[in-house]
Each structure stands twice: as C-alpha cells, then as structure tokens.
CSV table of C-alpha atoms in Angstrom, one decimal:
chain,number,residue,atom,x,y,z
A,1,UNK,CA,0.0,0.1,0.1
A,2,UNK,CA,2.9,2.3,0.5
A,3,UNK,CA,3.4,2.8,-3.2
A,4,UNK,CA,0.0,4.2,-3.4
A,5,UNK,CA,0.6,6.9,-0.9
A,6,UNK,CA,3.6,7.9,-2.6
A,7,UNK,CA,1.8,8.7,-5.8
A,8,UNK,CA,0.7,12.3,-5.6
A,9,UNK,CA,-2.1,12.0,-8.1
A,10,UNK,CA,-3.7,8.9,-6.5
A,11,UNK,CA,-3.5,10.8,-2.9
A,12,UNK,CA,-5.1,14.0,-4.2
A,13,UNK,CA,-7.8,11.9,-6.0
A,14,UNK,CA,-8.5,10.0,-2.7
A,15,UNK,CA,-8.9,13.1,-0.7
A,16,UNK,CA,-11.3,14.5,-3.2
A,17,UNK,CA,-13.2,11.2,-3.1
A,18,UNK,CA,-13.4,11.4,0.7
A,19,UNK,CA,-14.7,14.9,0.5
A,20,UNK,CA,-17.2,14.0,-2.3
A,21,UNK,CA,-18.6,11.1,-0.3
A,22,UNK,CA,-19.0,13.4,2.8
A,23,UNK,CA,-21.0,15.7,0.8
A,24,UNK,CA,-23.1,13.1,-0.8
A,25,UNK,CA,-24.3,11.7,2.5
A,26,UNK,CA,-24.7,15.2,3.9
A,27,UNK,CA,-27.1,16.1,0.9
A,28,UNK,CA,-28.9,12.7,0.8
A,29,UNK,CA,-29.9,12.8,4.5
A,30,UNK,CA,-30.5,16.5,4.7
A,31,UNK,CA,-32.8,16.7,1.7
A,32,UNK,CA,-34.6,13.4,2.7
A,33,UNK,CA,-35.5,14.9,6.2
A,34,UNK,CA,-36.1,18.4,4.9
A,35,UNK,CA,-38.5,17.2,2.1
A,36,UNK,CA,-40.2,14.9,4.5
A,37,UNK,CA,-41.0,17.8,6.8
A,38,UNK,CA,-41.9,20.3,4.1
A,39,UNK,CA,-44.2,17.9,2.3
A,40,UNK,CA,-45.9,16.5,5.4
A,41,UNK,CA,-44.5,13.0,4.8
A,42,UNK,CA,-45.9,12.9,1.3
A,43,UNK,CA,-44.6,9.6,-0.5
A,44,UNK,CA,-44.8,11.4,-4.0
A,45,UNK,CA,-42.4,14.0,-2.9
A,46,UNK,CA,-40.1,11.3,-1.6
A,47,UNK,CA,-40.3,9.2,-4.8
A,48,UNK,CA,-39.7,12.4,-6.8
A,49,UNK,CA,-36.4,12.8,-5.0
A,50,UNK,CA,-35.3,9.2,-6.0
A,51,UNK,CA,-36.4,9.9,-9.7
A,52,UNK,CA,-34.4,13.0,-9.9
A,53,UNK,CA,-31.4,11.2,-8.5
A,54,UNK,CA,-31.5,8.2,-11.1
A,55,UNK,CA,-33.0,10.2,-14.0
A,56,UNK,CA,-29.7,11.6,-15.3
A,57,UNK,CA,-28.2,8.1,-15.1
A,58,UNK,CA,-30.4,7.4,-18.1
A,59,UNK,CA,-30.4,10.9,-19.8
A,60,UNK,CA,-26.9,12.0,-19.3
A,61,UNK,CA,-24.6,9.0,-18.5
A,62,UNK,CA,-24.1,8.2,-22.1
A,63,UNK,CA,-23.4,11.7,-23.2
A,64,UNK,CA,-21.3,12.3,-20.3
A,65,UNK,CA,-19.1,9.5,-21.0
A,66,UNK,CA,-18.5,10.3,-24.6
A,67,UNK,CA,-17.6,14.0,-23.6
A,68,UNK,CA,-15.4,12.8,-20.8
A,69,UNK,CA,-13.6,10.8,-23.2
A,70,UNK,CA,-13.1,14.1,-25.4
A,71,UNK,CA,-12.4,16.5,-22.6
A,72,UNK,CA,-9.4,17.0,-20.2
A,73,UNK,CA,-10.2,14.9,-17.2
A,74,UNK,CA,-8.7,17.3,-14.6
A,75,UNK,CA,-10.2,20.3,-15.9
A,76,UNK,CA,-13.6,18.3,-16.1
A,77,UNK,CA,-13.6,17.3,-12.5
A,78,UNK,CA,-12.6,20.7,-11.1
A,79,UNK,CA,-15.5,22.5,-13.3
A,80,UNK,CA,-17.8,20.0,-11.9
A,81,UNK,CA,-17.0,20.9,-8.5
A,82,UNK,CA,-17.1,24.6,-9.3
A,83,UNK,CA,-20.5,24.2,-10.8
A,84,UNK,CA,-21.8,22.4,-7.9
A,85,UNK,CA,-20.4,25.2,-5.6
A,86,UNK,CA,-22.3,27.8,-7.6
A,87,UNK,CA,-25.5,25.8,-7.9
A,88,UNK,CA,-25.6,25.1,-4.1
A,89,UNK,CA,-24.8,28.8,-3.6
A,90,UNK,CA,-27.8,29.9,-5.8
A,91,UNK,CA,-30.2,27.2,-4.2
A,92,UNK,CA,-29.1,28.4,-0.7
A,93,UNK,CA,-30.5,32.0,-1.5
A,94,UNK,CA,-33.7,30.7,-3.1
A,95,UNK,CA,-34.3,28.5,0.0
A,96,UNK,CA,-33.7,31.4,2.4
A,97,UNK,CA,-36.5,33.2,0.3
A,98,UNK,CA,-38.9,30.5,1.2
A,99,UNK,CA,-39.0,28.4,-2.1
A,100,UNK,CA,-38.0,25.1,-0.5
A,101,UNK,CA,-39.0,23.1,-3.6
A,102,UNK,CA,-35.6,24.4,-4.9
A,103,UNK,CA,-34.0,21.8,-2.7
A,104,UNK,CA,-34.7,19.1,-5.5
A,105,UNK,CA,-32.3,21.0,-7.8
A,106,UNK,CA,-29.3,20.1,-5.5
A,107,UNK,CA,-29.9,16.3,-6.2
A,108,UNK,CA,-30.6,16.9,-9.8
A,109,UNK,CA,-27.3,19.1,-10.5
A,110,UNK,CA,-25.1,16.9,-8.3
A,111,UNK,CA,-26.4,13.8,-10.3
A,112,UNK,CA,-25.7,15.3,-13.6
A,113,UNK,CA,-22.1,16.4,-12.7
A,114,UNK,CA,-21.3,13.0,-11.4
A,115,UNK,CA,-21.7,11.5,-14.9
A,116,UNK,CA,-19.0,13.7,-16.1
A,117,UNK,CA,-16.7,13.3,-13.1
A,118,UNK,CA,-16.6,9.7,-12.4
A,119,UNK,CA,-15.4,8.7,-15.9
A,120,UNK,CA,-12.8,11.3,-15.8
A,121,UNK,CA,-11.6,10.1,-12.2
A,122,UNK,CA,-10.9,6.8,-13.8
A,123,UNK,CA,-9.2,8.1,-16.7
A,124,UNK,CA,-6.8,9.9,-14.3
A,125,UNK,CA,-6.2,6.7,-12.2
A,126,UNK,CA,-5.3,4.8,-15.4
A,127,UNK,CA,-2.8,7.4,-16.2
A,128,UNK,CA,-1.1,7.8,-13.0
A,129,UNK,CA,-0.8,4.2,-11.9
A,130,UNK,CA,1.0,1.4,-13.3
A,131,UNK,CA,-1.1,-1.8,-14.0
A,132,UNK,CA,0.4,-3.8,-11.0
A,133,UNK,CA,-0.9,-1.2,-8.5
A,134,UNK,CA,-4.3,-0.9,-9.8
A,135,UNK,CA,-5.9,-3.8,-7.8
A,136,UNK,CA,-4.5,-2.1,-4.6
A,137,UNK,CA,-5.9,1.1,-5.6
A,138,UNK,CA,-9.4,-0.1,-6.4
A,139,UNK,CA,-9.6,-2.1,-3.1
A,140,UNK,CA,-8.7,0.9,-1.1
A,141,UNK,CA,-11.4,2.7,-2.9
A,142,UNK,CA,-13.8,0.2,-2.2
A,143,UNK,CA,-12.9,0.3,1.5
A,144,UNK,CA,-13.4,3.9,1.7
A,145,UNK,CA,-16.9,3.6,-0.1
A,146,UNK,CA,-18.0,0.9,2.5
A,147,UNK,CA,-16.9,3.0,5.4
A,148,UNK,CA,-19.2,5.7,4.2
A,149,UNK,CA,-22.1,3.5,4.0
A,150,UNK,CA,-21.7,3.2,7.8
A,151,UNK,CA,-20.6,6.6,8.8
A,152,UNK,CA,-22.3,8.7,6.1
A,153,UNK,CA,-25.8,8.5,7.3
A,154,UNK,CA,-24.6,9.4,11.0
A,155,UNK,CA,-22.9,12.4,9.7
A,156,UNK,CA,-25.5,13.7,7.4
A,157,UNK,CA,-28.2,13.0,10.1
A,158,UNK,CA,-26.1,14.8,12.8
A,159,UNK,CA,-25.5,18.0,10.8
A,160,UNK,CA,-29.1,18.3,9.8
A,161,UNK,CA,-30.4,17.5,13.2
A,162,UNK,CA,-28.0,20.0,15.0
A,163,UNK,CA,-27.9,22.9,12.4
A,164,UNK,CA,-30.7,22.4,9.9
A,165,UNK,CA,-30.9,22.7,6.1
A,166,UNK,CA,-29.0,25.9,5.8
A,167,UNK,CA,-26.0,24.7,7.5
A,168,UNK,CA,-26.1,21.3,5.5
A,169,UNK,CA,-26.1,23.5,2.3
A,170,UNK,CA,-23.3,25.6,3.6
A,171,UNK,CA,-21.0,22.7,4.5
A,172,UNK,CA,-21.6,21.5,0.9
A,173,UNK,CA,-20.1,24.9,-0.4
A,174,UNK,CA,-17.1,24.2,1.8
A,175,UNK,CA,-16.8,20.5,0.7
A,176,UNK,CA,-17.1,21.4,-3.1
A,177,UNK,CA,-14.8,24.3,-2.8
A,178,UNK,CA,-12.2,22.1,-0.8
A,179,UNK,CA,-12.6,19.4,-3.5
A,180,UNK,CA,-12.0,21.6,-6.4
A,181,UNK,CA,-8.8,23.3,-4.4
A,182,UNK,CA,-7.4,19.8,-3.9
A,183,UNK,CA,-7.9,18.7,-7.6
A,184,UNK,CA,-6.2,21.9,-8.6
A,185,UNK,CA,-2.9,20.3,-7.3
A,186,UNK,CA,-3.1,17.3,-9.7
A,187,UNK,CA,0.0,16.9,-11.9
A,188,UNK,CA,-0.4,18.6,-15.3
A,189,UNK,CA,0.6,15.2,-17.1
A,190,UNK,CA,-2.7,13.5,-16.0
A,191,UNK,CA,-4.7,16.2,-17.9
A,192,UNK,CA,-3.4,15.7,-21.4
A,193,UNK,CA,-6.0,16.3,-24.2
A,194,UNK,CA,-7.3,13.7,-26.5
A,195,UNK,CA,-5.5,12.9,-29.7
A,196,UNK,CA,-6.2,15.3,-32.7
A,197,UNK,CA,-7.9,12.5,-34.7
A,198,UNK,CA,-10.3,11.8,-31.6
A,199,UNK,CA,-10.9,15.4,-31.1
A,200,UNK,CA,-11.8,15.9,-34.7
A,201,UNK,CA,-14.4,13.1,-34.9
A,202,UNK,CA,-18.0,14.1,-34.3
A,203,UNK,CA,-20.0,13.3,-31.1
A,204,UNK,CA,-22.3,10.8,-32.8
A,205,UNK,CA,-19.4,8.9,-34.3
A,206,UNK,CA,-17.7,8.6,-31.1
A,207,UNK,CA,-20.7,7.4,-29.5
A,208,UNK,CA,-21.1,4.8,-32.1
A,209,UNK,CA,-17.7,3.7,-31.7
A,210,UNK,CA,-18.2,3.1,-28.0
A,211,UNK,CA,-20.9,0.5,-28.8
A,212,UNK,CA,-18.8,-0.9,-31.7
A,213,UNK,CA,-16.1,-1.4,-29.2
A,214,UNK,CA,-18.3,-3.6,-27.0
A,215,UNK,CA,-19.6,-5.4,-29.9
A,216,UNK,CA,-16.1,-6.5,-31.1
A,217,UNK,CA,-14.8,-7.2,-27.4
A,218,UNK,CA,-16.2,-10.6,-26.5
A,219,UNK,CA,-15.7,-10.6,-22.9
A,220,UNK,CA,-17.1,-7.0,-22.6
A,221,UNK,CA,-20.5,-8.7,-23.7
A,222,UNK,CA,-20.0,-11.3,-21.0
A,223,UNK,CA,-19.5,-8.5,-18.5
A,224,UNK,CA,-22.6,-7.0,-19.6
A,225,UNK,CA,-24.4,-9.9,-19.0
A,226,UNK,CA,-23.1,-10.3,-15.6
A,227,UNK,CA,-24.1,-6.8,-14.8
A,228,UNK,CA,-27.7,-7.4,-16.1
A,229,UNK,CA,-28.1,-10.5,-14.0
A,230,UNK,CA,-26.7,-8.8,-10.9
A,231,UNK,CA,-29.0,-5.8,-11.3
A,232,UNK,CA,-32.2,-7.8,-11.9
A,233,UNK,CA,-31.5,-10.0,-8.9
A,234,UNK,CA,-30.7,-7.1,-6.8
A,235,UNK,CA,-33.8,-5.2,-7.9
A,236,UNK,CA,-35.9,-8.2,-7.0
A,237,UNK,CA,-34.9,-8.4,-3.3
A,238,UNK,CA,-34.0,-4.9,-2.4
A,239,UNK,CA,-37.4,-3.6,-2.0
A,240,UNK,CA,-38.4,-6.8,0.3
A,241,UNK,CA,-35.6,-6.2,2.7
A,242,UNK,CA,-37.9,-4.6,5.2
A,243,UNK,CA,-40.3,-7.8,5.0
A,244,UNK,CA,-37.6,-10.1,5.7
A,245,UNK,CA,-36.7,-8.1,9.0
A,246,UNK,CA,-40.4,-7.9,10.0
A,247,UNK,CA,-42.0,-11.0,8.7
A,248,UNK,CA,-39.2,-13.6,8.9
A,249,UNK,CA,-37.2,-12.3,11.9
A,250,UNK,CA,-40.2,-10.7,13.6
A,251,UNK,CA,-38.3,-7.6,14.4
A,252,UNK,CA,-39.2,-3.9,14.4
A,253,UNK,CA,-38.7,-2.3,11.0
A,254,UNK,CA,-36.1,0.1,12.4
A,255,UNK,CA,-33.9,-3.0,12.9
A,256,UNK,CA,-33.1,-2.7,9.2
A,257,UNK,CA,-30.4,-0.2,9.9
A,258,UNK,CA,-28.3,-2.7,12.0
A,259,UNK,CA,-28.3,-5.4,9.2
A,260,UNK,CA,-27.3,-2.6,6.8
A,261,UNK,CA,-24.6,-1.5,8.9
A,262,UNK,CA,-23.4,-5.4,9.1
A,263,UNK,CA,-23.3,-5.6,5.4
A,264,UNK,CA,-21.3,-2.1,5.3
A,265,UNK,CA,-18.9,-3.4,7.9
A,266,UNK,CA,-18.3,-6.4,5.7
A,267,UNK,CA,-17.7,-4.5,2.7
A,268,UNK,CA,-15.1,-2.3,4.6
A,269,UNK,CA,-13.2,-5.3,5.8
A,270,UNK,CA,-13.4,-7.0,2.3
A,271,UNK,CA,-12.0,-4.1,0.7
A,272,UNK,CA,-9.0,-4.0,3.2
A,273,UNK,CA,-8.6,-7.9,2.7
A,274,UNK,CA,-8.5,-7.2,-1.1
A,275,UNK,CA,-5.8,-4.6,-0.8
A,276,UNK,CA,-3.9,-6.9,1.4
A,277,UNK,CA,-4.0,-10.1,-0.8
A,278,UNK,CA,-4.0,-8.2,-4.2
A,279,UNK,CA,-1.7,-10.4,-6.4
A,280,UNK,CA,-1.8,-13.4,-4.3
A,281,UNK,CA,-5.0,-14.8,-5.1
A,282,UNK,CA,-6.6,-15.5,-8.7
A,283,UNK,CA,-9.2,-13.0,-9.5
A,284,UNK,CA,-11.4,-15.8,-10.6
A,285,UNK,CA,-11.6,-17.3,-7.1
A,286,UNK,CA,-12.7,-13.8,-5.5
A,287,UNK,CA,-15.2,-13.0,-8.2
A,288,UNK,CA,-16.9,-16.5,-8.4
A,289,UNK,CA,-16.8,-16.9,-4.8
A,290,UNK,CA,-18.5,-13.6,-4.0
A,291,UNK,CA,-21.2,-14.1,-6.6
A,292,UNK,CA,-21.8,-17.7,-5.8
A,293,UNK,CA,-22.3,-16.9,-2.2
A,294,UNK,CA,-24.4,-14.0,-2.9
A,295,UNK,CA,-26.8,-16.6,-4.4
A,296,UNK,CA,-26.7,-19.1,-1.6
A,297,UNK,CA,-26.9,-16.3,1.2
A,298,UNK,CA,-29.9,-14.8,-0.4
A,299,UNK,CA,-31.9,-18.0,-0.1
A,300,UNK,CA,-30.6,-18.7,3.6
A,301,UNK,CA,-31.7,-15.2,4.3
A,302,UNK,CA,-35.3,-15.7,3.5
A,303,UNK,CA,-35.4,-19.1,5.2
A,304,UNK,CA,-33.7,-17.8,8.4
A,305,UNK,CA,-35.7,-17.1,11.4
A,306,UNK,CA,-32.6,-16.4,13.6
A,307,UNK,CA,-31.1,-12.7,13.6
A,308,UNK,CA,-27.7,-14.0,14.2
A,309,UNK,CA,-27.8,-16.3,11.2
A,310,UNK,CA,-29.3,-13.6,8.9
A,311,UNK,CA,-26.9,-10.8,10.3
A,312,UNK,CA,-23.8,-13.4,9.6
A,313,UNK,CA,-25.0,-13.9,6.1
A,314,UNK,CA,-25.1,-10.0,5.7
A,315,UNK,CA,-21.6,-9.7,6.8
A,316,UNK,CA,-20.0,-12.3,4.9
A,317,UNK,CA,-22.1,-11.3,1.6
A,318,UNK,CA,-20.5,-7.8,2.3
A,319,UNK,CA,-16.9,-9.3,2.5
A,320,UNK,CA,-17.1,-11.5,-0.6
A,321,UNK,CA,-18.9,-8.6,-2.7
A,322,UNK,CA,-16.4,-6.1,-1.8
A,323,UNK,CA,-13.6,-8.7,-3.1
A,324,UNK,CA,-15.8,-9.4,-6.2
A,325,UNK,CA,-16.2,-5.5,-7.0
A,326,UNK,CA,-12.7,-5.0,-6.6
A,327,UNK,CA,-11.8,-7.6,-9.3
A,328,UNK,CA,-14.4,-6.0,-11.7
A,329,UNK,CA,-13.1,-2.5,-11.3
A,330,UNK,CA,-9.4,-3.6,-11.6
A,331,UNK,CA,-10.6,-5.2,-14.8
A,332,UNK,CA,-11.9,-2.0,-16.0
A,333,UNK,CA,-8.9,0.0,-15.1
A,334,UNK,CA,-6.4,-2.3,-16.5
A,335,UNK,CA,-8.1,-3.7,-19.7
A,336,UNK,CA,-10.1,-1.0,-21.2
A,337,UNK,CA,-8.3,1.3,-23.6
A,338,UNK,CA,-8.1,4.7,-22.0
A,339,UNK,CA,-10.0,6.4,-24.8
A,340,UNK,CA,-13.1,4.3,-24.3
A,341,UNK,CA,-13.4,4.5,-20.6
A,342,UNK,CA,-16.0,7.2,-20.4
A,343,UNK,CA,-18.1,5.7,-23.1
A,344,UNK,CA,-18.3,2.3,-21.5
A,345,UNK,CA,-19.1,3.9,-18.2
A,346,UNK,CA,-21.9,5.6,-19.9
A,347,UNK,CA,-23.4,2.4,-21.5
A,348,UNK,CA,-22.8,0.1,-18.2
A,349,UNK,CA,-24.1,2.6,-15.8
A,350,UNK,CA,-27.6,3.1,-17.4
A,351,UNK,CA,-27.6,-0.6,-18.1
A,352,UNK,CA,-27.4,-1.7,-14.6
A,353,UNK,CA,-29.6,0.9,-13.1
A,354,UNK,CA,-32.3,0.3,-15.8
A,355,UNK,CA,-32.3,-3.6,-14.8
A,356,UNK,CA,-32.3,-2.7,-11.0
A,357,UNK,CA,-35.5,-0.6,-11.6
A,358,UNK,CA,-37.0,-3.3,-13.6
A,359,UNK,CA,-36.5,-5.8,-10.9
A,360,UNK,CA,-37.7,-3.5,-8.2
A,361,UNK,CA,-40.9,-2.9,-10.5
A,362,UNK,CA,-41.6,-6.7,-10.8
A,363,UNK,CA,-41.1,-7.7,-7.2
A,364,UNK,CA,-44.3,-6.4,-6.0
A,365,UNK,CA,-46.4,-8.2,-8.4
A,366,UNK,CA,-44.1,-11.3,-8.1
A,367,UNK,CA,-44.5,-11.6,-4.3
A,368,UNK,CA,-48.3,-11.0,-4.4
A,369,UNK,CA,-48.5,-13.8,-7.0
A,370,UNK,CA,-46.3,-16.2,-5.1
A,371,UNK,CA,-44.4,-15.6,-1.8
A,372,UNK,CA,-41.3,-13.8,-0.5
A,373,UNK,CA,-39.5,-17.0,-0.4
A,374,UNK,CA,-40.1,-17.7,-4.2
A,375,UNK,CA,-38.9,-14.1,-5.0
A,376,UNK,CA,-35.7,-14.6,-2.9
A,377,UNK,CA,-35.1,-18.0,-4.4
A,378,UNK,CA,-35.3,-16.6,-7.8
A,379,UNK,CA,-33.0,-13.8,-7.1
A,380,UNK,CA,-30.6,-16.3,-5.5
A,381,UNK,CA,-30.7,-18.6,-8.7
A,382,UNK,CA,-30.1,-15.4,-11.0
A,383,UNK,CA,-26.9,-14.6,-8.7
A,384,UNK,CA,-25.6,-18.2,-9.2
A,385,UNK,CA,-26.1,-18.0,-13.0
A,386,UNK,CA,-24.0,-14.8,-13.0
A,387,UNK,CA,-21.2,-16.7,-10.9
A,388,UNK,CA,-21.0,-19.2,-13.8
A,389,UNK,CA,-21.1,-16.6,-16.4
A,390,UNK,CA,-18.4,-14.8,-14.7
A,391,UNK,CA,-15.8,-17.6,-15.3
A,392,UNK,CA,-15.7,-16.5,-18.9
A,393,UNK,CA,-14.2,-13.3,-18.0
A,394,UNK,CA,-10.4,-12.6,-18.3
A,395,UNK,CA,-10.2,-12.4,-14.5
A,396,UNK,CA,-10.8,-16.1,-14.4
A,397,UNK,CA,-7.7,-17.0,-16.2
A,398,UNK,CA,-5.0,-15.1,-14.5
A,399,UNK,CA,-4.1,-13.3,-11.2
A,400,UNK,CA,-5.5,-9.9,-10.6
A,401,UNK,CA,-2.2,-8.4,-10.3
A,402,UNK,CA,-0.6,-10.5,-13.1
A,403,UNK,CA,-3.2,-9.8,-15.7
A,404,UNK,CA,-1.8,-8.7,-19.2
A,405,UNK,CA,-2.7,-5.1,-20.2
A,406,UNK,CA,-3.7,-6.5,-23.7
A,407,UNK,CA,-2.2,-5.5,-27.1
A,408,UNK,CA,-1.1,-2.0,-27.6
A,409,UNK,CA,-2.8,-1.7,-31.0
A,410,UNK,CA,-5.9,-3.4,-30.3
A,411,UNK,CA,-8.8,-2.4,-28.0
A,412,UNK,CA,-8.6,-3.9,-24.4
A,413,UNK,CA,-11.5,-4.4,-22.3
A,414,UNK,CA,-13.7,-4.9,-19.5
A,415,UNK,CA,-15.7,-2.3,-17.7
A,416,UNK,CA,-16.9,-1.5,-14.3
A,417,UNK,CA,-19.8,1.2,-13.9
C-alpha cells in the first residue's frame, strides 16, 4: 500500500473522493429529512427525490461518458466542483427566500455532474498508476466507499438535526470548494488532451464507436450479461428487505439499519482484505466466490428466522462482494483502452440501473402472485447463474495483479460502472 500513498495524483484523488462522499451523504440525509418535513411526509415528494437522482443516469450518462473521453479529465472534475458550488450557492439563497422546492435541484445538479466526473476520475487513475498497482488502488477505494455506507448517514443526520438545512448546504459549499482546490494540485501530465484524430471526430461517431467497441470485444459482452443478472437479482430483493426483517425475523422495522450496517462493515473489511491479498489470489476465485455466495446467502436469508444467522449472512456477503467488486473495477482500469473508459461507463451504468429498476418494479407483483420465499429463491438462482457466467471473464484465467494489459494496437477491455 505504501506505493499508492507515494503517488501524488492518487493521494489527491482519494482526498477529493473522501470529500465528495461526505458531501453526498450530507446532501442525501438533509434533503430526505427536509422534504419529509416540508411535504408533510408525502410519498410522492420522496419518490420524486429518487427519480431526480436516477434520471440523469439514463439521460446524461452516455453523453457524459463520450464528452469525458473528449475533454481534459482534470479540468472536467474541477469545473464539476465549481458548478456544484455555484448551484448550491444559488439554491441556498432561494431556500432562504422561502422556496423550499428548490432543494430538489441540489440532487439533480449533483447527479448530472457525477456523470462527467466519475469517468474522468477513472481516466486519471489509469494514467497515474502502473498496472500492478491498480488492484490495491481499487480495493482501497472500495474500502472507503464501504466506510461511508456506515458513517455517512450518521454524519448527514447529525449535521441536519443539529444545524438544519441551511448549515447542511453551507457545508456542501465548503466541501465542493475544498475538493476543487485539492484537484487543482493534480500533476499536469494527467490532464493531457485527447488525440487530434479523436477530437476531430463527431460526437455521434464517437458514441457509435463506443458501442462497436463493446460489440467487437467478446468478454465485454460477457461482463454486460453479468451486470444485467446482478442488477435484476438485486432489484428483486432490494424492496423486500424490510419484509425479511419484520415477517421472517419478527423484528421492528427500524432494525433494518443494523443489518445494513453489518453488510457495510463486511464490505469495509472485504476492501481491506482485497488490498492486502492483491496479486496473491486469482481474481477468478474472488469473483466466482463472491457471486456464488451471494446466491446461496440470498436463499438462506429468506429461510432464516434467527437474527444472528441473517446478520452473519449479511456480513459475509458484504466481505465477498467487496472482493468481487474490486476484481471488476481492476478489470476496467487495466483492460479498457483509456480513450473508451468514459463511453463504456456511459453504457454500463444506465444498463445496470435500468435492470435494477425493472427488478424492483416486478418484485411487488411477483411476491403477490407467489411468496417472499419464491422471490428470494429466484434472485438467488439469478446470482448463481451470474457467478458461472463470470468464469468466462479474463479475470478467471490469470491473477488480478498478473493480468496482461492487452495488445497495444488493439482495444482492450472490461468495464465497471
């Protein structure tokens, strides 16, 4: 891990990522509580908040991916923070004037900006780290993300309850300004412009080339299938989580938070383990084990009537899924040609989100027609199928750290959204 903290670009990106995660959770919790209060617990207002958060993934993700491939990544990320700062500042004044509905715009702008910033961050990591350090870097990023799943809601809730919406928005101003200042110190070599040939091509042609890149890269199509299966299975069980707690375990619905925290803790530990064992264990073992155990644990969870057993399944699933996600992200960072990272992110992200929402939309009807056990067993079977499909990925053939970067003249590739 020492080699990562000696890399200036990676350290600065990590600091910016930490600030962004804090900001996301402050925003999420503050707007949730604020809109609940102002709308008098109107479910339509809360659902609108979710729609606003996910809509840009469908509408902007592909466009953002193409433009991220054309633009300078450092400048793109800095301008993203600057635009977020200005939008929050404007919304703060509007909220002070009494137009609380303007709070929805915070989520919309933040979601739109992330569709440009995320692929730009991937491009910088690919430029600043050698291939042999990518797995450790992705594992560390996974661990930080898991840590904020545990701590983020507490931070956001504490600030809102103690100081209110205005203080939450002001803290976002500080965070976005701080993130932009940190990114300004990134080395200039990570901000190289695209090749003249790429810049001269049309937006539409580059978008088509992104799809052709997936079409001619066999294992990218395999990865797309894995993503579709994972998202569909997750969509089926995600809305029913609370019913497992209340109907199977016979606990109060507020107990959901503790099982979520257990899964988050497992993901945190899994990220740390992935960083330690990177290069020592084949990526195939981690990926297959994580997806297969997810299938088995999904079935055990719905059958269990013992909180300790259900909690243990959540924790171990978190550990193994963190390992699996680390492998997938390492594949993207090492195998995808840099000029296609943004476009592939723009394709994979809406596909995953779309299948997640389709699964969530079907689960109520499916449970009404059958039972919660049938829904969970179906999702478990889908996860098991995805584990066997994942064997066809390049990670199943070589160690994560020893994976070849691919021929320099030909497209490389696997993508993680």
